[in-house]
């Protein structure tokens, strides 16, 4: 036995960001401070099995690797045994989107009574839903793009006025974004520029979720900032996404080699705009009760230089070239130290929660 902290690094999952998660997991594994931590890779397969230690390393060498006889997760308490793991001191889930970023795996760690990196159940669940996050941002006084939310039951009612392009365009204008409320990586999102785009865009978004947002399009550039901490927080500088004219930050632009998008870190923007982006991010982080980390994305509107909040990512991409670690690198926190700090924050939160009473003494 060593006296190093044992870290269960969980990656994979079943979302559109599966591949990103595999890369994020591998990068964290390579960069984590091996003097302090014994790290155990745990691959969460697409069909929701926790793979054994041996299988988990194989997927990094061959992303197409699949398990023929997966260890089935019988019950929560058998988890470490099934994955051939020693008892862990802390978990680092880097599973984006569905299950990993929405409070589900966070609830699992709460049941295991183990510390875990990143946001707790409530913040993860709330910030996975773009509408709830926008409502909280508004409540904190941060501007958001105006929107109409359409629930499945409304979509199924063909007489519902929200399905009428005239109704939404009178309210929001004719330049619109249609998106699933709970998704990531720009999946299911359409930039709607005319009436004929509208119903197909709704059909596309409803493939992924039971709630779809129709938003006014904000014309401008995208700015992102990173937050780290529990009660005491550090807000990084601001990075900017430079999309080719007329295109948005689509799945292809995020991950494809032929992407025409570039990241500019730090953003070349006036100090007062940078401060606005950062102070808005702090307000949103507090309003959504985040802890550990989050990346907060906004649009800088060209017409009036207003900073309009777009969405919060509770488990941002963590590859070496991802915005979140890059922003902290620019702030003087190296990738390896960022990982250590996130683990410390997980343990601090867990230790604090232990001091709370569940009933009167
Ligand atoms: N209201 C909007 N106005 C302008 N562009 C938008 C708007 N909503 C989304 N986009 C574009 O679509 C991209 C993906 O949308 P986003 O809401 O961030 O979802 P995801 O969780 O998939 O990243 C954004 O990065 C931006 O380029
Ligand atoms: Mg986004």
Tab-separated table of N, CA, C and O in Angstrom, residues 169-246:
chain	number	residue	atom	x	y	z
A	169	UNK	N	-41.404	34.379	-34.382
A	169	UNK	CA	-40.608	35.440	-35.013
A	169	UNK	C	-41.090	36.824	-34.589
A	169	UNK	O	-40.294	37.764	-34.528
A	170	UNK	N	-42.385	36.955	-34.267
A	170	UNK	CA	-42.853	38.249	-33.746
A	170	UNK	C	-42.234	38.515	-32.378
A	170	UNK	O	-41.919	39.639	-32.016
A	171	UNK	N	-42.066	37.453	-31.625
A	171	UNK	CA	-41.520	37.598	-30.272
A	171	UNK	C	-39.983	37.719	-30.261
A	171	UNK	O	-39.420	38.503	-29.508
A	172	UNK	N	-39.326	36.930	-31.126
A	172	UNK	CA	-37.868	36.797	-31.014
A	172	UNK	C	-37.103	37.301	-32.236
A	172	UNK	O	-35.867	37.330	-32.201
A	173	UNK	N	-37.806	37.652	-33.301
A	173	UNK	CA	-37.126	38.058	-34.537
A	173	UNK	C	-37.027	36.883	-35.492
A	173	UNK	O	-37.452	35.771	-35.190
A	174	UNK	N	-36.418	37.154	-36.665
A	174	UNK	CA	-36.387	36.105	-37.699
A	174	UNK	C	-35.038	35.379	-37.746
A	174	UNK	O	-34.851	34.467	-38.530
A	175	UNK	N	-34.100	35.816	-36.917
A	175	UNK	CA	-32.798	35.136	-36.848
A	175	UNK	C	-32.796	34.357	-35.527
A	175	UNK	O	-32.769	34.946	-34.445
A	176	UNK	N	-32.870	33.028	-35.629
A	176	UNK	CA	-33.146	32.218	-34.440
A	176	UNK	C	-32.176	31.040	-34.304
A	176	UNK	O	-31.646	30.539	-35.305
A	177	UNK	N	-31.970	30.607	-33.082
A	177	UNK	CA	-31.299	29.329	-32.840
A	177	UNK	C	-32.291	28.392	-32.172
A	177	UNK	O	-33.007	28.794	-31.248
A	178	UNK	N	-32.355	27.172	-32.666
A	178	UNK	CA	-33.227	26.150	-32.086
A	178	UNK	C	-32.328	25.066	-31.512
A	178	UNK	O	-31.425	24.577	-32.208
A	179	UNK	N	-32.520	24.724	-30.243
A	179	UNK	CA	-31.607	23.761	-29.612
A	179	UNK	C	-32.303	22.912	-28.552
A	179	UNK	O	-33.233	23.381	-27.897
A	180	UNK	N	-31.841	21.662	-28.391
A	180	UNK	CA	-32.339	20.868	-27.264
A	180	UNK	C	-31.900	21.550	-25.966
A	180	UNK	O	-30.799	22.106	-25.915
A	181	UNK	N	-32.730	21.506	-24.925
A	181	UNK	CA	-32.346	22.182	-23.690
A	181	UNK	C	-31.217	21.444	-22.980
A	181	UNK	O	-30.391	22.050	-22.315
A	182	UNK	N	-31.199	20.104	-23.132
A	182	UNK	CA	-30.154	19.294	-22.488
A	182	UNK	C	-29.339	18.575	-23.550
A	182	UNK	O	-29.717	17.508	-24.008
A	183	UNK	N	-28.256	19.155	-23.982
A	183	UNK	CA	-27.357	18.493	-24.930
A	183	UNK	C	-26.001	19.162	-24.836
A	183	UNK	O	-25.787	19.998	-23.963
A	184	UNK	N	-25.095	18.795	-25.697
A	184	UNK	CA	-23.794	19.445	-25.732
A	184	UNK	C	-23.196	19.278	-27.110
A	184	UNK	O	-23.795	18.649	-27.986
A	185	UNK	N	-22.030	19.861	-27.318
A	185	UNK	CA	-21.298	19.724	-28.581
A	185	UNK	C	-22.083	20.185	-29.796
A	185	UNK	O	-21.860	19.692	-30.898
A	186	UNK	N	-23.014	21.095	-29.598
A	186	UNK	CA	-23.815	21.662	-30.693
A	186	UNK	C	-24.702	20.637	-31.391
A	186	UNK	O	-25.231	20.906	-32.474
A	187	UNK	N	-24.889	19.485	-30.793
A	187	UNK	CA	-25.725	18.451	-31.407
A	187	UNK	C	-27.201	18.870	-31.340
A	187	UNK	O	-27.671	19.364	-30.321
A	188	UNK	N	-27.900	18.691	-32.453
A	188	UNK	CA	-29.332	19.009	-32.511
A	188	UNK	C	-29.642	20.488	-32.661
A	188	UNK	O	-30.794	20.889	-32.594
A	189	UNK	N	-28.604	21.292	-32.893
A	189	UNK	CA	-28.803	22.755	-32.974
A	189	UNK	C	-28.893	23.223	-34.424
A	189	UNK	O	-28.117	22.785	-35.269
A	190	UNK	N	-29.857	24.083	-34.708
A	190	UNK	CA	-29.982	24.662	-36.050
A	190	UNK	C	-30.052	26.185	-35.962
A	190	UNK	O	-30.746	26.723	-35.093
A	191	UNK	N	-29.336	26.827	-36.857
A	191	UNK	CA	-29.478	28.272	-37.013
A	191	UNK	C	-30.621	28.488	-38.009
A	191	UNK	O	-30.486	28.172	-39.195
A	192	UNK	N	-31.727	28.997	-37.534
A	192	UNK	CA	-32.929	29.150	-38.351
A	192	UNK	C	-32.981	30.574	-38.901
A	192	UNK	O	-33.049	31.540	-38.141
A	193	UNK	N	-32.950	30.669	-40.247
A	193	UNK	CA	-32.890	32.006	-40.840
A	193	UNK	C	-34.159	32.358	-41.604
A	193	UNK	O	-34.334	33.489	-42.047
A	194	UNK	N	-35.036	31.347	-41.802
A	194	UNK	CA	-36.283	31.652	-42.509
A	194	UNK	C	-37.356	30.656	-42.081
A	194	UNK	O	-37.053	29.636	-41.447
A	195	UNK	N	-38.576	30.946	-42.469
A	195	UNK	CA	-39.728	30.153	-42.013
A	195	UNK	C	-39.561	28.667	-42.352
A	195	UNK	O	-39.892	27.802	-41.542
A	196	UNK	N	-39.020	28.387	-43.562
A	196	UNK	CA	-38.952	26.982	-43.988
A	196	UNK	C	-37.976	26.161	-43.128
A	196	UNK	O	-38.049	24.938	-43.092
A	197	UNK	N	-37.066	26.834	-42.417
A	197	UNK	CA	-36.114	26.110	-41.556
A	197	UNK	C	-36.747	25.691	-40.226
A	197	UNK	O	-36.193	24.867	-39.512
A	198	UNK	N	-37.856	26.355	-39.866
A	198	UNK	CA	-38.301	26.283	-38.470
A	198	UNK	C	-38.777	24.889	-38.034
A	198	UNK	O	-38.235	24.323	-37.079
A	199	UNK	N	-39.756	24.323	-38.727
A	199	UNK	CA	-40.290	23.022	-38.287
A	199	UNK	C	-39.244	21.901	-38.390
A	199	UNK	O	-39.133	21.089	-37.455
A	200	UNK	N	-38.446	21.847	-39.468
A	200	UNK	CA	-37.376	20.842	-39.482
A	200	UNK	C	-36.400	21.009	-38.307
A	200	UNK	O	-35.913	20.029	-37.755
A	201	UNK	N	-36.134	22.249	-37.916
A	201	UNK	CA	-35.216	22.488	-36.781
A	201	UNK	C	-35.822	21.944	-35.490
A	201	UNK	O	-35.126	21.330	-34.670
A	202	UNK	N	-37.119	22.161	-35.316
A	202	UNK	CA	-37.775	21.623	-34.114
A	202	UNK	C	-37.707	20.102	-34.119
A	202	UNK	O	-37.389	19.474	-33.092
A	203	UNK	N	-37.994	19.498	-35.283
A	203	UNK	CA	-37.976	18.029	-35.374
A	203	UNK	C	-36.589	17.499	-35.025
A	203	UNK	O	-36.448	16.514	-34.292
A	204	UNK	N	-35.563	18.165	-35.500
A	204	UNK	CA	-34.188	17.746	-35.226
A	204	UNK	C	-33.881	17.836	-33.720
A	204	UNK	O	-33.371	16.889	-33.119
A	205	UNK	N	-34.229	18.957	-33.118
A	205	UNK	CA	-33.913	19.154	-31.692
A	205	UNK	C	-34.707	18.190	-30.801
A	205	UNK	O	-34.179	17.687	-29.802
A	206	UNK	N	-35.960	17.924	-31.184
A	206	UNK	CA	-36.781	17.001	-30.378
A	206	UNK	C	-36.315	15.544	-30.474
A	206	UNK	O	-36.770	14.702	-29.714
A	207	UNK	N	-35.381	15.259	-31.373
A	207	UNK	CA	-34.800	13.911	-31.375
A	207	UNK	C	-33.995	13.676	-30.103
A	207	UNK	O	-33.786	12.547	-29.692
A	208	UNK	N	-33.487	14.766	-29.540
A	208	UNK	CA	-32.529	14.639	-28.442
A	208	UNK	C	-33.097	14.963	-27.073
A	208	UNK	O	-32.467	14.672	-26.060
A	209	UNK	N	-34.213	15.646	-27.032
A	209	UNK	CA	-34.690	16.111	-25.724
A	209	UNK	C	-36.197	16.302	-25.758
A	209	UNK	O	-36.802	16.406	-26.840
A	210	UNK	N	-36.784	16.378	-24.551
A	210	UNK	CA	-38.223	16.628	-24.447
A	210	UNK	C	-38.522	18.106	-24.264
A	210	UNK	O	-39.678	18.491	-24.097
A	211	UNK	N	-37.457	18.907	-24.265
A	211	UNK	CA	-37.662	20.365	-24.191
A	211	UNK	C	-36.698	21.025	-25.159
A	211	UNK	O	-35.500	20.710	-25.174
A	212	UNK	N	-37.239	21.929	-25.966
A	212	UNK	CA	-36.436	22.595	-26.988
A	212	UNK	C	-36.525	24.107	-26.769
A	212	UNK	O	-37.600	24.630	-26.444
A	213	UNK	N	-35.399	24.783	-26.922
A	213	UNK	CA	-35.404	26.238	-26.794
A	213	UNK	C	-35.297	26.882	-28.165
A	213	UNK	O	-34.482	26.468	-28.987
A	214	UNK	N	-36.140	27.879	-28.369
A	214	UNK	CA	-36.009	28.735	-29.553
A	214	UNK	C	-35.465	30.052	-29.021
A	214	UNK	O	-36.077	30.652	-28.133
A	215	UNK	N	-34.298	30.444	-29.526
A	215	UNK	CA	-33.660	31.657	-28.988
A	215	UNK	C	-33.469	32.698	-30.076
A	215	UNK	O	-33.242	32.350	-31.230
A	216	UNK	N	-33.512	33.958	-29.677
A	216	UNK	CA	-33.094	35.002	-30.622
A	216	UNK	C	-31.599	34.778	-30.886
A	216	UNK	O	-30.842	34.431	-29.963
A	217	UNK	N	-31.173	34.918	-32.111
A	217	UNK	CA	-29.746	34.789	-32.408
A	217	UNK	C	-29.053	36.060	-31.951
A	217	UNK	O	-29.562	37.164	-32.156
A	218	UNK	N	-27.900	35.895	-31.329
A	218	UNK	CA	-27.090	37.045	-30.934
A	218	UNK	C	-25.958	37.154	-31.944
A	218	UNK	O	-25.178	36.218	-32.123
A	219	UNK	N	-25.869	38.309	-32.601
A	219	UNK	CA	-24.797	38.490	-33.577
A	219	UNK	C	-23.586	39.073	-32.866
A	219	UNK	O	-23.681	40.137	-32.252
A	220	UNK	N	-22.499	38.327	-32.912
A	220	UNK	CA	-21.299	38.809	-32.234
A	220	UNK	C	-20.272	37.718	-32.163
A	220	UNK	O	-20.308	36.773	-32.955
A	221	UNK	N	-19.352	37.810	-31.201
A	221	UNK	CA	-18.346	36.761	-31.045
A	221	UNK	C	-18.565	36.066	-29.706
A	221	UNK	O	-19.196	36.606	-28.809
A	222	UNK	N	-17.983	34.858	-29.606
A	222	UNK	CA	-18.201	34.061	-28.412
A	222	UNK	C	-17.026	34.217	-27.467
A	222	UNK	O	-15.872	34.144	-27.885
A	223	UNK	N	-17.350	34.410	-26.191
A	223	UNK	CA	-16.302	34.578	-25.179
A	223	UNK	C	-16.542	33.587	-24.045
A	223	UNK	O	-17.684	33.317	-23.678
A	224	UNK	N	-15.444	33.039	-23.530
A	224	UNK	CA	-15.583	32.014	-22.498
A	224	UNK	C	-14.646	32.332	-21.340
A	224	UNK	O	-13.554	32.853	-21.546
A	225	UNK	N	-15.095	31.994	-20.140
A	225	UNK	CA	-14.222	32.163	-18.989
A	225	UNK	C	-14.366	30.956	-18.072
A	225	UNK	O	-15.370	30.252	-18.117
A	226	UNK	N	-13.318	30.703	-17.282
A	226	UNK	CA	-13.279	29.495	-16.466
A	226	UNK	C	-13.266	29.864	-14.991
A	226	UNK	O	-12.661	30.863	-14.602
A	227	UNK	N	-13.973	29.077	-14.192
A	227	UNK	CA	-14.043	29.330	-12.748
A	227	UNK	C	-13.582	28.078	-12.025
A	227	UNK	O	-13.877	26.958	-12.436
A	228	UNK	N	-12.851	28.288	-10.925
A	228	UNK	CA	-12.298	27.200	-10.130
A	228	UNK	C	-12.517	27.539	-8.661
A	228	UNK	O	-12.186	28.644	-8.237
A	229	UNK	N	-13.094	26.616	-7.894
A	229	UNK	CA	-13.188	26.853	-6.458
A	229	UNK	C	-14.522	26.455	-5.853
A	229	UNK	O	-15.489	26.184	-6.575
A	230	UNK	N	-14.536	26.415	-4.518
A	230	UNK	CA	-15.779	26.148	-3.790
A	230	UNK	C	-16.296	27.477	-3.245
A	230	UNK	O	-16.914	28.220	-3.983
A	231	UNK	N	-16.000	27.802	-1.973
A	231	UNK	CA	-16.426	29.103	-1.457
A	231	UNK	C	-15.538	30.223	-2.002
A	231	UNK	O	-16.031	31.274	-2.406
A	232	UNK	N	-14.237	29.983	-1.977
A	232	UNK	CA	-13.305	30.970	-2.550
A	232	UNK	C	-13.066	30.583	-3.992
A	232	UNK	O	-12.657	29.451	-4.263
A	233	UNK	N	-13.308	31.512	-4.889
A	233	UNK	CA	-13.185	31.128	-6.298
A	233	UNK	C	-12.147	31.971	-7.032
A	233	UNK	O	-11.863	33.092	-6.649
A	234	UNK	N	-11.610	31.360	-8.071
A	234	UNK	CA	-10.724	32.076	-8.993
A	234	UNK	C	-11.437	32.112	-10.337
A	234	UNK	O	-11.874	31.071	-10.833
A	235	UNK	N	-11.553	33.303	-10.907
A	235	UNK	CA	-12.117	33.429	-12.255
A	235	UNK	C	-10.941	33.723	-13.185
A	235	UNK	O	-10.163	34.648	-12.927
A	236	UNK	N	-10.808	32.939	-14.236
A	236	UNK	CA	-9.684	33.113	-15.161
A	236	UNK	C	-9.883	34.362	-16.014
A	236	UNK	O	-10.901	35.052	-15.884
A	237	UNK	N	-8.961	34.587	-16.917
A	237	UNK	CA	-9.176	35.598	-17.940
A	237	UNK	C	-10.212	35.119	-18.950
A	237	UNK	O	-10.919	34.140	-18.712
A	238	UNK	N	-10.269	35.772	-20.084
A	238	UNK	CA	-11.309	35.478	-21.070
A	238	UNK	C	-10.676	34.977	-22.362
A	238	UNK	O	-9.656	35.509	-22.802
A	239	UNK	N	-11.274	33.941	-22.914
A	239	UNK	CA	-10.850	33.443	-24.213
A	239	UNK	C	-11.934	33.733	-25.237
A	239	UNK	O	-13.106	33.890	-24.887
A	240	UNK	N	-11.534	33.818	-26.489
A	240	UNK	CA	-12.516	34.150	-27.526
A	240	UNK	C	-12.511	33.072	-28.600
A	240	UNK	O	-11.461	32.536	-28.954
A	241	UNK	N	-13.703	32.765	-29.085
A	241	UNK	CA	-13.856	31.792	-30.165
A	241	UNK	C	-14.017	32.598	-31.451
A	241	UNK	O	-14.955	33.387	-31.561
A	242	UNK	N	-13.116	32.378	-32.376
A	242	UNK	CA	-13.228	33.116	-33.638
A	242	UNK	C	-13.762	32.152	-34.707
A	242	UNK	O	-13.024	31.283	-35.179
A	243	UNK	N	-15.043	32.323	-35.038
A	243	UNK	CA	-15.665	31.495	-36.088
A	243	UNK	C	-15.514	32.194	-37.429
A	243	UNK	O	-15.484	33.427	-37.490
A	244	UNK	N	-15.433	31.396	-38.488
A	244	UNK	CA	-15.430	31.998	-39.829
A	244	UNK	C	-16.752	32.728	-40.022
A	244	UNK	O	-17.777	32.334	-39.449
A	245	UNK	N	-16.730	33.772	-40.816
A	245	UNK	CA	-17.926	34.573	-41.037
A	245	UNK	C	-19.097	33.696	-41.497
A	245	UNK	O	-18.921	32.827	-42.344
A	246	UNK	N	-20.239	33.906	-40.887
A	246	UNK	CA	-21.446	33.191	-41.313
A	246	UNK	C	-21.554	31.785	-40.723
A	246	UNK	O	-22.547	31.103	-40.944
